Tab-separated table of C-alpha atoms in Angstrom:
chain	number	residue	atom	x	y	z
A	1	MET	CA	-15.231	36.704	60.973
A	2	LYS	CA	-16.143	34.896	57.764
A	3	LYS	CA	-14.387	31.667	56.991
A	4	ALA	CA	-12.283	31.482	53.876
A	5	PRO	CA	-14.047	29.490	51.146
A	6	THR	CA	-13.048	25.879	50.768
A	7	ALA	CA	-11.195	24.763	47.646
A	8	ALA	CA	-14.434	23.442	46.139
A	9	VAL	CA	-16.253	26.699	46.797
A	10	ALA	CA	-13.328	28.723	45.503
A	11	PHE	CA	-13.334	26.654	42.310
A	12	THR	CA	-17.069	27.206	41.888
A	13	LEU	CA	-16.639	30.936	42.377
A	14	SER	CA	-13.826	31.077	39.847
A	15	VAL	CA	-15.891	29.208	37.233
A	16	ALA	CA	-18.804	31.588	37.823
A	17	ALA	CA	-16.464	34.533	37.437
A	18	VAL	CA	-15.146	33.150	34.153
A	19	ALA	CA	-18.681	32.468	32.935
A	20	GLY	CA	-19.653	36.032	33.707
A	21	ALA	CA	-16.562	37.320	31.959
A	22	VAL	CA	-17.538	35.553	28.717
A	23	GLY	CA	-21.136	36.767	28.780
A	24	PHE	CA	-22.930	34.140	30.869
A	25	THR	CA	-24.923	34.980	33.985
A	26	ALA	CA	-25.424	32.754	36.982
A	27	GLY	CA	-28.449	30.497	36.525
A	28	ALA	CA	-28.718	31.323	32.814
A	29	SER	CA	-25.573	29.701	31.362
A	30	SER	CA	-27.492	26.808	29.800
A	31	ALA	CA	-29.907	29.130	28.040
A	32	GLU	CA	-27.080	31.289	26.792
A	33	ALA	CA	-25.217	28.205	25.533
A	34	ASP	CA	-28.287	27.078	23.599
A	35	LYS	CA	-28.049	30.261	21.532
A	36	ARG	CA	-24.515	29.416	20.399
A	37	PRO	CA	-23.643	27.003	17.553
A	38	LYS	CA	-23.810	23.375	18.590
A	39	PRO	CA	-20.312	22.273	19.623
A	40	VAL	CA	-18.744	19.449	17.634
A	41	VAL	CA	-15.860	17.255	18.732
A	42	GLN	CA	-14.232	15.184	16.024
A	43	ASP	CA	-14.559	11.391	15.920
A	44	GLU	CA	-11.005	10.698	14.686
A	45	PHE	CA	-7.563	12.033	15.500
A	46	ASP	CA	-5.816	14.338	13.068
A	47	PRO	CA	-2.382	12.999	12.069
A	48	LEU	CA	0.742	14.608	13.516
A	49	GLY	CA	2.680	13.540	10.466
A	50	PRO	CA	2.925	10.196	8.655
A	51	ALA	CA	2.864	7.188	10.962
A	52	MET	CA	5.989	5.002	11.157
A	53	HIS	CA	5.956	1.218	10.714
A	54	GLN	CA	8.543	-1.523	10.447
A	55	MET	CA	9.017	-4.938	8.868
A	56	GLU	CA	11.805	-7.431	8.244
A	57	ASN	CA	13.530	-7.864	4.895
A	58	ALA	CA	16.686	-9.839	4.118
A	59	GLY	CA	17.546	-10.045	7.815
A	60	ARG	CA	17.289	-6.329	8.513
A	61	THR	CA	14.588	-4.085	9.925
A	62	VAL	CA	13.046	-1.754	7.376
A	63	HIS	CA	11.289	1.369	8.620
A	64	TYR	CA	8.701	3.174	6.551
A	65	SER	CA	5.966	5.774	6.847
A	66	ASP	CA	2.478	5.555	5.392
A	67	THR	CA	-0.315	8.127	5.284
A	68	GLY	CA	-2.872	5.362	4.707
A	69	ASP	CA	-3.745	4.800	8.365
A	70	ASN	CA	-6.684	4.886	10.771
A	71	GLY	CA	-9.125	3.240	8.401
A	72	ARG	CA	-9.105	6.142	5.949
A	73	THR	CA	-9.417	5.473	2.231
A	74	TYR	CA	-5.936	4.542	1.124
A	75	GLY	CA	-5.992	6.101	-2.343
A	76	ASP	CA	-3.423	5.876	-5.143
A	77	PRO	CA	0.011	4.915	-3.759
A	78	VAL	CA	2.998	7.224	-4.124
A	79	VAL	CA	6.518	6.181	-3.090
A	80	PHE	CA	8.306	9.250	-1.719
A	81	MET	CA	12.131	9.216	-1.885
A	82	GLY	CA	13.419	12.170	0.096
A	83	GLY	CA	16.684	14.047	-0.152
A	84	THR	CA	19.981	12.912	1.279
A	85	GLY	CA	20.081	12.583	5.051
A	86	THR	CA	16.305	12.587	5.494
A	87	THR	CA	14.114	10.078	7.281
A	88	ALA	CA	10.900	8.374	6.221
A	89	ARG	CA	9.046	11.096	8.120
A	90	ALA	CA	10.382	13.761	5.748
A	91	SER	CA	7.399	13.141	3.479
A	92	GLY	CA	5.444	14.974	6.177
A	93	MET	CA	7.116	18.172	4.998
A	94	THR	CA	4.644	18.129	2.091
A	95	GLU	CA	1.593	17.901	4.339
A	96	PHE	CA	1.006	21.652	4.236
A	97	LEU	CA	-1.204	20.639	1.277
A	98	ARG	CA	-2.622	17.531	2.943
A	99	THR	CA	-6.218	18.524	2.202
A	100	THR	CA	-5.428	18.746	-1.510
A	101	ARG	CA	-3.537	15.441	-1.429
A	102	GLU	CA	-6.419	13.673	0.257
A	103	ASP	CA	-8.994	15.246	-2.072
A	104	LEU	CA	-6.957	13.997	-5.040
A	105	GLY	CA	-6.779	10.544	-3.467
A	106	GLN	CA	-3.027	10.202	-2.972
A	107	ARG	CA	-1.460	7.930	-0.345
A	108	ILE	CA	2.224	8.521	0.390
A	109	VAL	CA	4.600	5.754	1.470
A	110	SER	CA	8.256	6.498	2.244
A	111	ILE	CA	10.918	3.867	2.898
A	112	GLU	CA	13.808	4.951	5.092
A	113	ARG	CA	17.360	4.631	3.838
A	114	ASN	CA	20.422	3.075	5.394
A	115	GLY	CA	21.623	4.684	8.622
A	116	PHE	CA	19.140	7.531	9.001
A	117	GLY	CA	16.466	8.023	11.639
A	118	ASP	CA	15.220	4.683	12.981
A	119	THR	CA	17.278	2.647	10.513
A	120	GLU	CA	20.551	1.031	11.581
A	121	PHE	CA	23.636	1.737	9.487
A	122	ASP	CA	25.217	-1.092	7.515
A	123	ALA	CA	28.268	-0.152	5.449
A	124	GLY	CA	27.675	-3.141	3.176
A	125	LEU	CA	24.353	-1.965	1.761
A	126	ASP	CA	23.876	-0.207	-1.584
A	127	PHE	CA	21.257	0.879	-4.121
A	128	ASP	CA	20.168	-2.696	-4.796
A	129	ASP	CA	19.384	-3.241	-1.125
A	130	TYR	CA	17.233	-0.131	-1.028
A	131	THR	CA	15.352	-1.296	-4.108
A	132	SER	CA	14.784	-4.614	-2.325
A	133	ASP	CA	13.432	-2.745	0.719
A	134	VAL	CA	11.044	-0.686	-1.408
A	135	GLU	CA	9.696	-3.775	-3.145
A	136	ALA	CA	9.329	-5.594	0.180
A	137	VAL	CA	7.293	-2.735	1.663
A	138	LEU	CA	5.086	-2.518	-1.413
A	139	ASP	CA	4.499	-6.268	-1.225
A	140	GLU	CA	3.695	-5.992	2.486
A	141	LEU	CA	1.111	-3.312	1.742
A	142	GLY	CA	-0.359	-5.175	-1.225
A	143	ILE	CA	0.726	-2.482	-3.692
A	144	ARG	CA	1.555	-3.724	-7.178
A	145	ARG	CA	2.368	-0.399	-8.848
A	146	ALA	CA	2.969	3.091	-7.515
A	147	SER	CA	4.029	6.521	-8.639
A	148	VAL	CA	7.490	7.569	-7.481
A	149	VAL	CA	8.452	11.069	-6.334
A	150	ALA	CA	12.187	11.651	-5.841
A	151	ILE	CA	13.594	14.805	-4.292
A	152	SER	CA	17.228	15.940	-4.472
A	153	GLY	CA	19.399	13.048	-3.232
A	154	GLY	CA	16.500	10.660	-3.735
A	155	GLY	CA	17.086	10.928	-7.488
A	156	PRO	CA	19.778	8.223	-7.790
A	157	TYR	CA	17.661	5.805	-5.736
A	158	ALA	CA	14.692	6.417	-8.031
A	159	ALA	CA	16.850	5.773	-11.092
A	160	HIS	CA	18.103	2.466	-9.673
A	161	PHE	CA	14.558	1.472	-8.735
A	162	ALA	CA	13.440	2.298	-12.286
A	163	GLU	CA	16.172	0.075	-13.683
A	164	ALA	CA	15.415	-2.874	-11.401
A	165	ALA	CA	11.599	-2.696	-11.198
A	166	PRO	CA	10.248	-0.534	-14.048
A	167	GLN	CA	6.997	-2.514	-14.123
A	168	ARG	CA	6.140	-1.275	-10.622
A	169	ILE	CA	6.284	2.438	-11.525
A	170	SER	CA	3.107	4.075	-12.816
A	171	SER	CA	4.711	7.531	-13.141
A	172	LEU	CA	8.063	9.055	-12.168
A	173	HIS	CA	8.386	12.574	-10.728
A	174	LEU	CA	11.873	14.066	-10.293
A	175	ALA	CA	11.846	17.294	-8.285
A	176	ALA	CA	15.182	19.109	-7.924
A	177	ALA	CA	16.515	15.557	-8.186
A	178	ALA	CA	20.221	14.797	-8.536
A	179	PRO	CA	20.863	12.622	-11.623
A	180	PRO	CA	23.455	9.811	-11.346
A	181	TYR	CA	24.713	10.638	-14.825
A	182	GLY	CA	27.419	12.822	-16.322
A	183	GLU	CA	30.278	14.177	-14.281
A	184	LYS	CA	30.765	12.901	-10.756
A	185	PRO	CA	30.238	15.365	-7.902
A	186	SER	CA	33.373	17.345	-7.083
A	187	TYR	CA	33.790	15.730	-3.644
A	188	CYS	CA	34.200	12.214	-5.085
A	189	GLY	CA	37.973	12.492	-5.109
A	190	LYS	CA	38.180	13.126	-1.369
A	191	SER	CA	39.179	10.473	1.171
A	192	ASP	CA	36.779	8.976	3.708
A	193	ALA	CA	38.499	10.945	6.455
A	194	GLU	CA	38.052	14.210	4.572
A	195	LEU	CA	34.408	13.450	3.855
A	196	LYS	CA	33.731	12.559	7.483
A	197	GLU	CA	35.260	15.807	8.641
A	198	TYR	CA	33.279	17.861	6.112
A	199	PHE	CA	29.893	16.216	6.527
A	200	GLY	CA	30.378	15.765	10.253
A	201	GLU	CA	30.679	19.509	10.651
A	202	GLN	CA	27.581	20.064	8.493
A	203	ILE	CA	25.155	17.622	10.074
A	204	ARG	CA	25.985	18.362	13.685
A	205	ASP	CA	23.919	21.504	13.244
A	206	PRO	CA	20.594	20.420	11.664
A	207	ARG	CA	19.438	24.033	11.531
A	208	SER	CA	22.337	24.889	9.258
A	209	TRP	CA	22.030	21.684	7.231
A	210	TRP	CA	18.336	22.293	6.653
A	211	GLY	CA	18.476	26.054	6.346
A	212	PHE	CA	16.545	27.897	3.641
A	213	ASP	CA	17.525	31.265	2.219
A	214	ASP	CA	15.837	34.260	3.801
A	215	ASP	CA	13.866	34.907	0.623
A	216	SER	CA	12.686	31.310	0.268
A	217	PRO	CA	8.893	30.924	0.064
A	218	MET	CA	9.220	28.087	2.591
A	219	HIS	CA	9.140	30.687	5.345
A	220	ARG	CA	5.513	31.405	4.443
A	221	ILE	CA	4.419	27.927	5.563
A	222	PRO	CA	3.708	27.929	9.325
A	223	GLY	CA	6.128	25.565	11.045
A	224	PHE	CA	7.831	24.351	7.858
A	225	THR	CA	11.409	25.286	8.717
A	226	ASP	CA	10.947	23.907	12.242
A	227	THR	CA	9.734	20.599	10.796
A	228	ALA	CA	12.688	20.466	8.402
A	229	GLU	CA	15.162	21.097	11.210
A	230	GLU	CA	13.481	18.482	13.392
A	231	ASP	CA	13.830	15.873	10.649
A	232	GLY	CA	17.534	16.706	10.495
A	233	GLY	CA	17.773	15.965	14.216
A	234	ARG	CA	15.789	12.767	13.697
A	235	SER	CA	18.141	11.680	10.904
A	236	TYR	CA	21.364	11.989	12.844
A	237	TYR	CA	20.415	11.663	16.516
A	238	LEU	CA	17.275	9.551	16.937
A	239	GLN	CA	18.960	6.231	17.687
A	240	GLY	CA	21.918	7.752	19.501
A	241	GLN	CA	24.100	8.448	16.477
A	242	LYS	CA	25.175	11.740	18.081
A	243	GLY	CA	25.822	13.304	14.694
A	244	ASP	CA	27.936	10.429	13.399
A	245	PRO	CA	28.507	11.200	9.684
A	246	SER	CA	29.208	7.570	8.647
A	247	ALA	CA	25.806	6.998	7.026
A	248	GLN	CA	25.958	10.364	5.283
A	249	VAL	CA	29.429	9.691	3.881
A	250	HIS	CA	28.324	6.242	2.720
A	251	GLU	CA	25.348	7.694	0.834
A	252	GLN	CA	27.409	10.483	-0.705
A	253	LYS	CA	29.916	7.917	-2.008
A	254	LEU	CA	27.087	5.923	-3.598
A	255	TYR	CA	26.241	9.052	-5.566
A	256	CYS	CA	29.714	8.862	-7.133
A	257	GLU	CA	29.021	5.568	-8.888
A	258	ARG	CA	29.184	5.676	-12.674
A	259	PRO	CA	27.861	4.707	-15.109
A	260	GLY	CA	24.365	5.461	-13.913
A	261	PRO	CA	21.552	2.914	-14.051
A	262	ASP	CA	19.927	1.951	-17.350
A	263	MET	CA	16.298	3.095	-17.319
A	264	SER	CA	15.567	2.011	-20.894
A	265	ARG	CA	12.853	-0.444	-19.798
A	266	LEU	CA	10.813	2.235	-18.041
A	267	LYS	CA	7.506	2.730	-19.843
A	268	ALA	CA	5.877	5.068	-17.320
A	269	PRO	CA	5.595	8.811	-18.019
A	270	ALA	CA	8.203	10.990	-16.313
A	271	TYR	CA	8.194	14.580	-15.050
A	272	VAL	CA	11.132	16.828	-14.156
A	273	TYR	CA	10.628	19.884	-11.926
A	274	THR	CA	13.466	22.411	-11.942
A	275	GLY	CA	13.963	25.630	-10.030
A	276	LEU	CA	16.002	27.885	-12.291
A	277	LYS	CA	17.696	29.448	-9.256
A	278	ASP	CA	18.850	26.059	-7.917
A	279	THR	CA	22.556	26.121	-7.048
A	280	THR	CA	22.555	22.763	-5.214
A	281	VAL	CA	21.394	20.586	-8.121
A	282	THR	CA	21.756	23.013	-11.001
A	283	PRO	CA	19.351	23.192	-13.938
A	284	GLU	CA	22.218	22.026	-16.163
A	285	ALA	CA	22.627	18.906	-14.028
A	286	GLN	CA	18.895	18.214	-13.944
A	287	ALA	CA	18.784	18.423	-17.747
A	288	ARG	CA	20.649	15.097	-17.815
A	289	TRP	CA	17.430	13.314	-16.863
A	290	SER	CA	16.026	14.011	-20.326
A	291	LYS	CA	18.918	12.143	-21.924
A	292	ALA	CA	18.752	9.209	-19.515
A	293	LEU	CA	14.998	8.604	-19.690
A	294	PRO	CA	13.742	6.428	-22.555
A	295	LYS	CA	10.833	8.785	-23.286
A	296	LYS	CA	10.917	12.568	-23.345
A	297	PRO	CA	9.775	13.761	-19.908
A	298	VAL	CA	7.458	16.630	-19.129
A	299	VAL	CA	9.837	19.374	-17.974
A	300	ARG	CA	8.484	22.097	-15.721
A	301	GLU	CA	10.841	24.998	-15.056
A	302	TYR	CA	10.165	27.754	-12.529
A	303	ASP	CA	12.060	31.020	-12.243
A	304	ASP	CA	10.594	31.656	-8.767
A	305	SER	CA	12.338	28.657	-7.177
A	306	GLY	CA	15.729	27.285	-6.253
A	307	HIS	CA	16.355	24.050	-4.380
A	308	ASP	CA	12.894	24.380	-2.876
A	309	VAL	CA	10.920	23.868	-6.102
A	310	GLN	CA	9.675	20.496	-4.833
A	311	TYR	CA	7.756	22.259	-2.057
A	312	ARG	CA	6.932	25.566	-3.739
A	313	HIS	CA	5.228	23.692	-6.577
A	314	TRP	CA	4.029	20.635	-4.675
A	315	ASP	CA	0.484	21.568	-5.740
A	316	GLN	CA	1.451	20.987	-9.397
A	317	ILE	CA	3.188	17.728	-8.508
A	318	LEU	CA	0.027	16.513	-6.773
A	319	LEU	CA	-2.028	17.332	-9.871
A	320	ASP	CA	0.456	15.482	-12.078
A	321	LEU	CA	0.363	12.476	-9.747
A	322	ALA	CA	-3.428	12.412	-9.950
A	323	GLY	CA	-3.479	12.452	-13.760
A	324	TYR	CA	-4.108	16.167	-14.284
A	325	ALA	CA	-0.886	16.962	-16.097
A	326	ASP	CA	-2.806	19.217	-18.480
A	327	ARG	CA	-3.942	21.447	-15.602
A	328	THR	CA	-2.125	24.216	-13.742
A	329	PRO	CA	-3.018	25.719	-10.362
A	330	VAL	CA	-3.001	29.522	-10.365
A	331	CYS	CA	-4.018	32.213	-7.913
A	332	THR	CA	-6.202	34.827	-9.535
A	333	GLY	CA	-8.604	37.275	-7.920
A	334	GLY	CA	-7.840	35.898	-4.473
A	335	LYS	CA	-8.977	32.387	-5.399
A	336	THR	CA	-7.030	29.287	-6.442
A	337	ARG	CA	-8.185	27.910	-9.758
A	338	VAL	CA	-7.045	24.803	-11.618
A	339	LEU	CA	-6.987	25.687	-15.315
A	340	LYS	CA	-6.069	24.001	-18.542
A	341	GLU	CA	-2.705	25.044	-19.925
A	342	ALA	CA	-3.808	27.769	-22.360
A	343	ALA	CA	-6.182	29.365	-19.838
A	344	ALA	CA	-3.525	29.224	-17.143
A	345	GLU	CA	-1.020	30.980	-19.396
A	346	ARG	CA	-3.514	33.755	-20.118
A	347	ALA	CA	-4.207	34.149	-16.400
A	348	LEU	CA	-0.492	34.333	-15.609
A	349	ASP	CA	-0.015	36.952	-18.325
A	350	ARG	CA	-2.724	39.021	-16.610
A	351	GLY	CA	-0.970	38.924	-13.240
A	352	ALA	CA	-2.017	35.627	-11.695
A	353	THR	CA	0.654	33.667	-9.824
A	354	ALA	CA	1.501	29.987	-10.086
A	355	GLY	CA	0.185	27.635	-7.440
A	356	SER	CA	-2.192	27.979	-4.523
A	357	CYS	CA	-3.180	31.413	-3.232
A	358	ALA	CA	-1.724	30.251	0.075
A	359	TRP	CA	1.687	31.200	-1.341
A	360	ARG	CA	0.578	34.812	-1.563
A	361	GLY	CA	-0.780	34.965	1.975
A	362	GLU	CA	-2.327	38.332	2.828
A	363	ASP	CA	-1.590	39.545	-0.712
A	364	SER	CA	-3.760	36.877	-2.376
A	365	ALA	CA	-6.779	39.149	-2.726
A	366	LYS	CA	-4.829	41.882	-4.511
């Protein structure tokens, strides 16, 4: 009777079997391997999202993310101010175009706001404190001036930063951004108890809070909705908040403050990106930015977007950040091209679509 093979022998036999299954023969695997392309293993790790850091400012711990890590070229700094209830990692939701961002030389820094994610909640903090945190982080990183991108509920913070430190802004980009001007939001007349009940119910389910309509182009980005939902969980649960709505209510009440900040000293160019289907921050509300800004902004309106315009047209925002405001990305003939305005309009009239061909997926070649 033959003995059963030992574990070592069994392992050897299984490897040989696998080798045979993939086209190698015993005693010839090295020769067969030599015929295949030389394998390459990368020298650096790929990022799993923007790295988090922390520093002290005014007696509190400030948390921020920064894509300028691991010895890579830092590039032109961009301060990213995410929507309400997001963390400093929310800037990673734009990394579906990371290759383009890096090719254009953009470095994104995001400073976390009061009570979300890693950051402890302090009911005594306001817009001025956030401005102080942003300036402290920029000083820590040796950044004198930066572009600012504000999304949705980041809009009021950007406006206050522009009032307090206009000399530090090289360009201002407002994407589906809520303006702290005009009529107050309808909820401003509600009591703290009512607001806690309302927002508490909303944020306890990050999937609902961060949900996108079924027809949203965000569903075309692999893993995007999962990443958005995960940031919602990070916002309200990371440090054991257990869905406590206190920080959310505090931020929403800050949005009620009027009059809005005076941005008259801002000399930097400004851009407003509006999705014409936006029902969260309506086009009518976003039009108030033009009246509040000291110089007429570049206004980009898109009829293919709602409150997701900041992601759907992130490719255009990246071009604007890099100084290519006279160029438009379009998908034509299955290839993404960056064209000057007149050429882009002609291409769109002939059936091209705005932005990267990635938005068209399998249909891009048609």
